[in-house]
mmCIF file of C-alpha atoms in Angstrom:
data_model
loop_
_atom_site.group_PDB
_atom_site.id
_atom_site.type_symbol
_atom_site.label_atom_id
_atom_site.label_comp_id
_atom_site.label_asym_id
_atom_site.label_seq_id
_atom_site.Cartn_x
_atom_site.Cartn_y
_atom_site.Cartn_z
ATOM 1 C CA MET A 4 82.825 50.667 105.563
ATOM 2 C CA ASN A 5 82.454 48.385 102.544
ATOM 3 C CA ALA A 6 84.870 48.465 99.623
ATOM 4 C CA ARG A 7 82.430 50.078 97.192
ATOM 5 C CA PHE A 8 81.604 52.958 99.537
ATOM 6 C CA ARG A 9 85.318 53.483 100.292
ATOM 7 C CA PHE A 10 86.085 53.561 96.565
ATOM 8 C CA TRP A 11 83.545 56.299 95.850
ATOM 9 C CA LEU A 12 84.552 58.262 98.937
ATOM 10 C CA ILE A 13 88.200 58.242 97.852
ATOM 11 C CA THR A 14 87.153 59.138 94.295
ATOM 12 C CA LEU A 15 85.121 62.112 95.534
ATOM 13 C CA ALA A 16 87.954 63.303 97.796
ATOM 14 C CA THR A 17 90.437 62.991 94.925
ATOM 15 C CA LEU A 18 88.217 64.965 92.554
ATOM 16 C CA LEU A 19 87.744 67.659 95.189
ATOM 17 C CA GLY A 20 91.485 67.871 95.869
ATOM 18 C CA LEU A 21 92.192 67.893 92.142
ATOM 19 C CA GLY A 22 89.755 70.751 91.574
ATOM 20 C CA VAL A 23 91.218 72.814 94.414
ATOM 21 C CA THR A 24 94.867 72.327 93.425
ATOM 22 C CA LEU A 25 94.176 72.992 89.734
ATOM 23 C CA ALA A 26 92.258 76.169 90.598
ATOM 24 C CA LEU A 27 95.001 77.415 92.914
ATOM 25 C CA GLY A 28 97.626 76.677 90.280
ATOM 26 C CA HIS A 29 95.622 78.582 87.678
ATOM 27 C CA TRP A 30 95.207 81.502 90.093
ATOM 28 C CA GLN A 31 98.937 81.709 90.822
ATOM 29 C CA TYR A 32 99.742 81.410 87.124
ATOM 30 C CA GLY A 33 97.351 84.278 86.383
ATOM 31 C CA ARG A 34 99.048 86.421 88.990
ATOM 32 C CA GLY A 35 102.407 85.587 87.444
ATOM 33 C CA VAL A 36 101.173 86.598 83.979
ATOM 34 C CA THR A 37 99.885 89.874 85.416
ATOM 35 C CA MET A 38 103.250 90.537 87.052
ATOM 36 C CA GLN A 39 105.000 89.686 83.784
ATOM 37 C CA GLU A 40 102.881 92.257 81.953
ATOM 38 C CA GLN A 41 103.711 94.816 84.634
ATOM 39 C CA ASP A 42 107.397 93.965 84.316
ATOM 40 C CA LEU A 43 107.288 94.529 80.553
ATOM 41 C CA ALA A 44 105.455 97.817 81.089
ATOM 42 C CA LEU A 45 108.061 98.854 83.649
ATOM 43 C CA ALA A 46 110.868 98.096 81.188
ATOM 44 C CA ARG A 47 109.153 100.074 78.426
ATOM 45 C CA GLN A 48 108.414 103.047 80.653
ATOM 46 C CA GLY A 49 111.879 102.953 82.183
ATOM 47 C CA SER A 50 113.485 103.361 78.765
ATOM 48 C CA LEU A 51 111.683 106.661 78.152
ATOM 49 C CA THR A 52 113.088 110.084 78.996
ATOM 50 C CA PRO A 53 112.411 110.970 82.656
ATOM 51 C CA LEU A 54 109.542 113.386 83.190
ATOM 52 C CA SER A 55 110.178 116.801 84.723
ATOM 53 C CA ASN A 56 107.835 118.709 87.035
ATOM 54 C CA GLY A 57 105.790 120.250 84.241
ATOM 55 C CA ALA A 58 105.740 117.138 82.072
ATOM 56 C CA LEU A 59 104.463 115.042 84.971
ATOM 57 C CA LEU A 60 101.568 117.378 85.710
ATOM 58 C CA ALA A 61 100.745 117.701 82.002
ATOM 59 C CA LEU A 62 99.966 113.990 81.670
ATOM 60 C CA SER A 63 96.412 113.571 80.418
ATOM 61 C CA ALA A 64 96.190 109.969 81.668
ATOM 62 C CA PRO A 65 98.689 109.535 84.526
ATOM 63 C CA THR A 66 97.806 105.877 85.102
ATOM 64 C CA GLN A 67 99.102 105.083 81.606
ATOM 65 C CA ALA A 68 102.483 106.419 82.713
ATOM 66 C CA LEU A 69 102.871 104.031 85.640
ATOM 67 C CA HIS A 70 106.530 103.041 86.157
ATOM 68 C CA ARG A 71 107.703 105.967 83.995
ATOM 69 C CA SER A 72 110.925 107.515 85.267
ATOM 70 C CA VAL A 73 110.794 111.028 86.689
ATOM 71 C CA LYS A 74 113.323 113.619 87.743
ATOM 72 C CA LEU A 75 111.674 116.178 89.992
ATOM 73 C CA ARG A 76 112.758 119.309 91.826
ATOM 74 C CA GLY A 77 111.018 120.723 94.855
ATOM 75 C CA GLN A 78 110.963 121.052 98.622
ATOM 76 C CA TRP A 79 110.092 118.353 101.118
ATOM 77 C CA LEU A 80 107.072 119.076 103.297
ATOM 78 C CA ASP A 81 108.571 117.199 106.232
ATOM 79 C CA GLN A 82 105.760 118.098 108.618
ATOM 80 C CA ARG A 83 103.417 116.043 106.430
ATOM 81 C CA THR A 84 105.522 112.869 106.511
ATOM 82 C CA VAL A 85 103.566 109.656 107.066
ATOM 83 C CA PHE A 86 105.013 106.304 108.155
ATOM 84 C CA LEU A 87 103.154 103.205 106.970
ATOM 85 C CA ASP A 88 103.409 100.407 109.514
ATOM 86 C CA ASN A 89 103.806 96.660 109.005
ATOM 87 C CA ARG A 90 105.669 97.017 105.719
ATOM 88 C CA PRO A 91 108.516 94.475 105.696
ATOM 89 C CA MET A 92 111.592 94.759 103.517
ATOM 90 C CA ASN A 93 113.958 91.827 103.066
ATOM 91 C CA GLY A 94 112.024 89.962 105.760
ATOM 92 C CA ILE A 95 112.403 92.692 108.406
ATOM 93 C CA ALA A 96 109.394 94.560 109.815
ATOM 94 C CA GLY A 97 109.457 98.309 109.414
ATOM 95 C CA LEU A 98 107.905 101.445 107.997
ATOM 96 C CA ILE A 99 107.576 102.943 104.535
ATOM 97 C CA VAL A 100 108.298 106.669 104.645
ATOM 98 C CA LEU A 101 106.077 108.938 102.533
ATOM 99 C CA THR A 102 106.687 112.674 102.270
ATOM 100 C CA PRO A 103 104.993 115.125 99.902
ATOM 101 C CA LEU A 104 107.331 117.038 97.603
ATOM 102 C CA GLN A 105 106.157 120.561 96.780
ATOM 103 C CA LEU A 106 107.136 120.894 93.141
ATOM 104 C CA GLU A 107 109.142 123.951 92.174
ATOM 105 C CA GLY A 108 107.055 126.447 90.236
ATOM 106 C CA GLN A 109 103.859 124.443 90.768
ATOM 107 C CA ALA A 110 100.974 124.522 93.237
ATOM 108 C CA THR A 111 100.799 120.732 93.204
ATOM 109 C CA ALA A 112 102.641 118.396 95.546
ATOM 110 C CA VAL A 113 103.624 114.810 94.777
ATOM 111 C CA MET A 114 103.624 112.117 97.436
ATOM 112 C CA VAL A 115 106.995 110.369 97.366
ATOM 113 C CA GLN A 116 107.675 106.913 98.733
ATOM 114 C CA ARG A 117 111.120 107.841 99.985
ATOM 115 C CA GLY A 118 112.208 104.498 101.350
ATOM 116 C CA TRP A 119 112.003 102.089 104.260
ATOM 117 C CA VAL A 120 113.209 102.312 107.842
ATOM 118 C CA GLN A 121 113.197 99.748 110.630
ATOM 119 C CA ARG A 122 110.765 100.451 113.440
ATOM 120 C CA ASN A 123 111.767 101.087 117.050
ATOM 121 C CA PHE A 124 110.415 97.976 118.765
ATOM 122 C CA LEU A 125 111.204 99.277 122.257
ATOM 123 C CA ASP A 126 109.019 102.336 121.727
ATOM 124 C CA ARG A 127 106.501 101.714 118.965
ATOM 125 C CA ALA A 128 105.241 105.296 119.167
ATOM 126 C CA ALA A 129 108.701 106.747 118.496
ATOM 127 C CA LEU A 130 109.108 108.363 115.087
ATOM 128 C CA PRO A 131 112.269 107.612 113.091
ATOM 129 C CA GLN A 132 114.681 110.543 113.004
ATOM 130 C CA LEU A 133 115.107 111.502 109.370
ATOM 131 C CA GLY A 134 116.517 114.985 109.765
ATOM 132 C CA ILE A 135 115.185 118.228 108.343
ATOM 133 C CA SER A 136 115.428 118.533 104.557
ATOM 134 C CA ALA A 137 115.757 122.272 104.028
ATOM 135 C CA GLY A 138 115.984 123.905 100.615
ATOM 136 C CA TRP A 139 115.472 122.608 97.128
ATOM 137 C CA VAL A 140 116.119 118.966 96.334
ATOM 138 C CA GLU A 141 116.208 116.943 93.141
ATOM 139 C CA ILE A 142 115.000 113.364 93.235
ATOM 140 C CA GLU A 143 114.809 110.499 90.785
ATOM 141 C CA GLY A 144 112.175 107.813 90.837
ATOM 142 C CA ARG A 145 109.345 106.190 88.969
ATOM 143 C CA ILE A 146 105.610 106.759 88.991
ATOM 144 C CA ALA A 147 103.858 104.238 91.233
ATOM 145 C CA PRO A 148 100.381 103.611 92.628
ATOM 146 C CA TRP A 149 99.632 104.389 96.243
ATOM 147 C CA PRO A 150 100.865 101.659 98.622
ATOM 148 C CA SER A 151 98.601 98.647 98.956
ATOM 149 C CA LYS A 152 96.083 98.699 101.770
ATOM 150 C CA LEU A 153 96.326 96.437 104.803
ATOM 151 C CA TYR A 154 93.403 95.306 106.925
ATOM 152 C CA GLU A 155 92.517 97.693 109.753
ATOM 153 C CA LEU A 156 90.426 96.797 112.797
ATOM 154 C CA ASP A 157 89.810 100.363 113.961
ATOM 155 C CA GLY A 158 89.285 102.108 110.642
ATOM 156 C CA PRO A 159 91.624 104.598 108.946
ATOM 157 C CA GLY A 160 94.296 106.029 111.218
ATOM 158 C CA ALA A 161 95.245 109.683 111.409
ATOM 159 C CA GLY A 162 98.601 109.710 113.184
ATOM 160 C CA ALA A 163 102.078 109.945 111.741
ATOM 161 C CA ILE A 164 102.370 106.149 112.034
ATOM 162 C CA ARG A 165 99.440 104.298 110.512
ATOM 163 C CA GLN A 166 98.515 101.240 108.490
ATOM 164 C CA ASN A 167 97.233 102.861 105.311
ATOM 165 C CA LEU A 168 97.065 106.108 103.378
ATOM 166 C CA ASP A 169 95.225 106.957 100.182
ATOM 167 C CA LEU A 170 94.880 109.995 97.966
ATOM 168 C CA ALA A 171 91.456 111.196 99.118
ATOM 169 C CA GLN A 172 92.375 110.804 102.773
ATOM 170 C CA PHE A 173 95.632 112.719 102.444
ATOM 171 C CA ARG A 174 94.085 115.507 100.387
ATOM 172 C CA THR A 175 91.461 115.989 103.101
ATOM 173 C CA GLU A 176 93.986 115.926 105.946
ATOM 174 C CA SER A 177 96.589 118.182 104.386
ATOM 175 C CA GLY A 178 94.495 120.498 102.249
ATOM 176 C CA LEU A 179 97.179 120.134 99.585
ATOM 177 C CA PRO A 180 96.520 119.685 95.862
ATOM 178 C CA VAL A 181 98.248 116.313 95.588
ATOM 179 C CA PHE A 182 99.051 114.498 92.334
ATOM 180 C CA GLU A 183 96.880 111.392 91.914
ATOM 181 C CA LEU A 184 99.783 108.917 91.853
ATOM 182 C CA THR A 185 102.929 108.619 93.932
ATOM 183 C CA VAL A 186 106.603 108.533 93.027
ATOM 184 C CA LYS A 187 108.726 105.681 94.330
ATOM 185 C CA GLN A 188 112.147 107.213 94.898
ATOM 186 C CA THR A 189 115.207 105.438 93.528
ATOM 187 C CA GLY A 190 118.894 106.201 93.641
ATOM 188 C CA ALA A 191 121.263 106.389 96.585
ATOM 189 C CA ALA A 192 119.550 106.050 99.956
ATOM 190 C CA ALA A 193 119.862 108.815 102.532
ATOM 191 C CA ASP A 194 118.681 109.622 106.064
ATOM 192 C CA GLY A 195 119.010 105.960 107.029
ATOM 193 C CA LEU A 196 116.394 104.879 104.484
ATOM 194 C CA LYS A 197 116.604 101.754 102.348
ATOM 195 C CA ARG A 198 115.237 101.497 98.835
ATOM 196 C CA ASP A 199 115.478 97.805 98.091
ATOM 197 C CA TRP A 200 112.105 97.875 96.371
ATOM 198 C CA PRO A 201 111.007 94.373 95.279
ATOM 199 C CA GLU A 202 111.687 93.601 91.641
ATOM 200 C CA ALA A 203 108.837 92.369 89.465
ATOM 201 C CA GLN A 204 110.979 89.537 88.063
ATOM 202 C CA VAL A 205 111.434 88.056 91.542
ATOM 203 C CA THR A 206 107.704 88.278 92.251
ATOM 204 C CA LEU A 207 106.571 86.710 88.982
ATOM 205 C CA ARG A 208 109.037 83.825 89.384
ATOM 206 C CA LYS A 209 107.544 83.226 92.809
ATOM 207 C CA HIS A 210 103.999 83.056 91.423
ATOM 208 C CA PHE A 211 105.008 80.740 88.568
ATOM 209 C CA GLY A 212 106.816 78.552 91.100
ATOM 210 C CA TYR A 213 103.710 78.344 93.283
ATOM 211 C CA ALA A 214 101.626 77.449 90.215
ATOM 212 C CA LEU A 215 103.972 74.570 89.390
ATOM 213 C CA GLN A 216 103.780 73.350 92.991
ATOM 214 C CA TRP A 217 99.977 73.266 92.938
ATOM 215 C CA TRP A 218 99.898 71.555 89.548
ATOM 216 C CA GLY A 219 102.500 69.099 90.790
ATOM 217 C CA MET A 220 100.167 68.224 93.663
ATOM 218 C CA SER A 221 97.376 67.728 91.107
ATOM 219 C CA ALA A 222 99.563 65.307 89.156
ATOM 220 C CA LEU A 223 100.497 63.476 92.360
ATOM 221 C CA LEU A 224 96.828 63.044 93.279
ATOM 222 C CA VAL A 225 96.125 61.547 89.853
ATOM 223 C CA VAL A 226 99.111 59.172 90.050
ATOM 224 C CA LEU A 227 98.208 57.994 93.560
ATOM 225 C CA TYR A 228 94.572 57.512 92.633
ATOM 226 C CA VAL A 229 95.371 55.544 89.476
ATOM 227 C CA TRP A 230 97.879 53.350 91.302
ATOM 228 C CA PHE A 231 95.893 52.543 94.436
ATOM 229 C CA GLN A 232 92.358 52.582 93.049
ATOM 230 C CA ILE A 233 92.830 51.124 89.575
ATOM 231 C CA VAL A 234 96.202 49.443 89.004
ATOM 232 C CA ARG A 235 96.345 47.628 92.346
ATOM 233 C CA ARG A 236 92.757 46.459 91.939
ATOM 234 C CA LEU A 237 93.539 45.036 88.495
ATOM 235 C CA LEU A 238 96.682 43.333 89.784
ATOM 236 C CA ALA A 239 94.749 41.856 92.692
ATOM 237 C CA LYS A 240 92.133 40.392 90.334
ATOM 238 C CA ARG A 241 94.829 38.693 88.221
ATOM 239 C CA ARG A 242 96.343 36.910 91.176
ATOM 240 C CA PRO A 243 95.376 33.244 91.462
#
């Protein structure tokens, strides 16, 4: 391999690496900006008066009320509880527990993300024991989208433990008139559930940190290229 060919090969590889690292840094920065906007929206919505049963259902554009605080009263429909698998919390694998809440005085039910529970790894088919929630309950939380979807090899599941659940699927299965968004429950945990929901600030810092790492790699590529391909060549030519 002659010197000229090696020079252009290294130049091409550097440009390719520079393009990839800059693009990845821009992508992570964009995700961080999006999370920052969501964090600001959460703060604004969280400062508003919590919505009651009737006020929640009266929303003309529910998606514009994402992250808005709610204070609801109703009855748990425990028999319709769904456990979403492969949902880690604080680095531990487990299940997110979703139970519809039949709102008092309303025909509509709201799907509530009640919390997280560790899975039984000795018997993966065993359902966590949450206890029966009889009578009326009052819960606090904030409006949230349906949980993100994970990849499924065998298509949508239908058991109590499954990978994913969406609005259309649950409406079909249950026959219930279900509100289009969910409520992510906050407040004191009960029934062995944890509610250490990830904070947006932590997530956006992570994305900005990744962006800086990728851009740092871009800068390193430039420095190494300039030193080895330009500066050292010039120094070598000046030597007697």
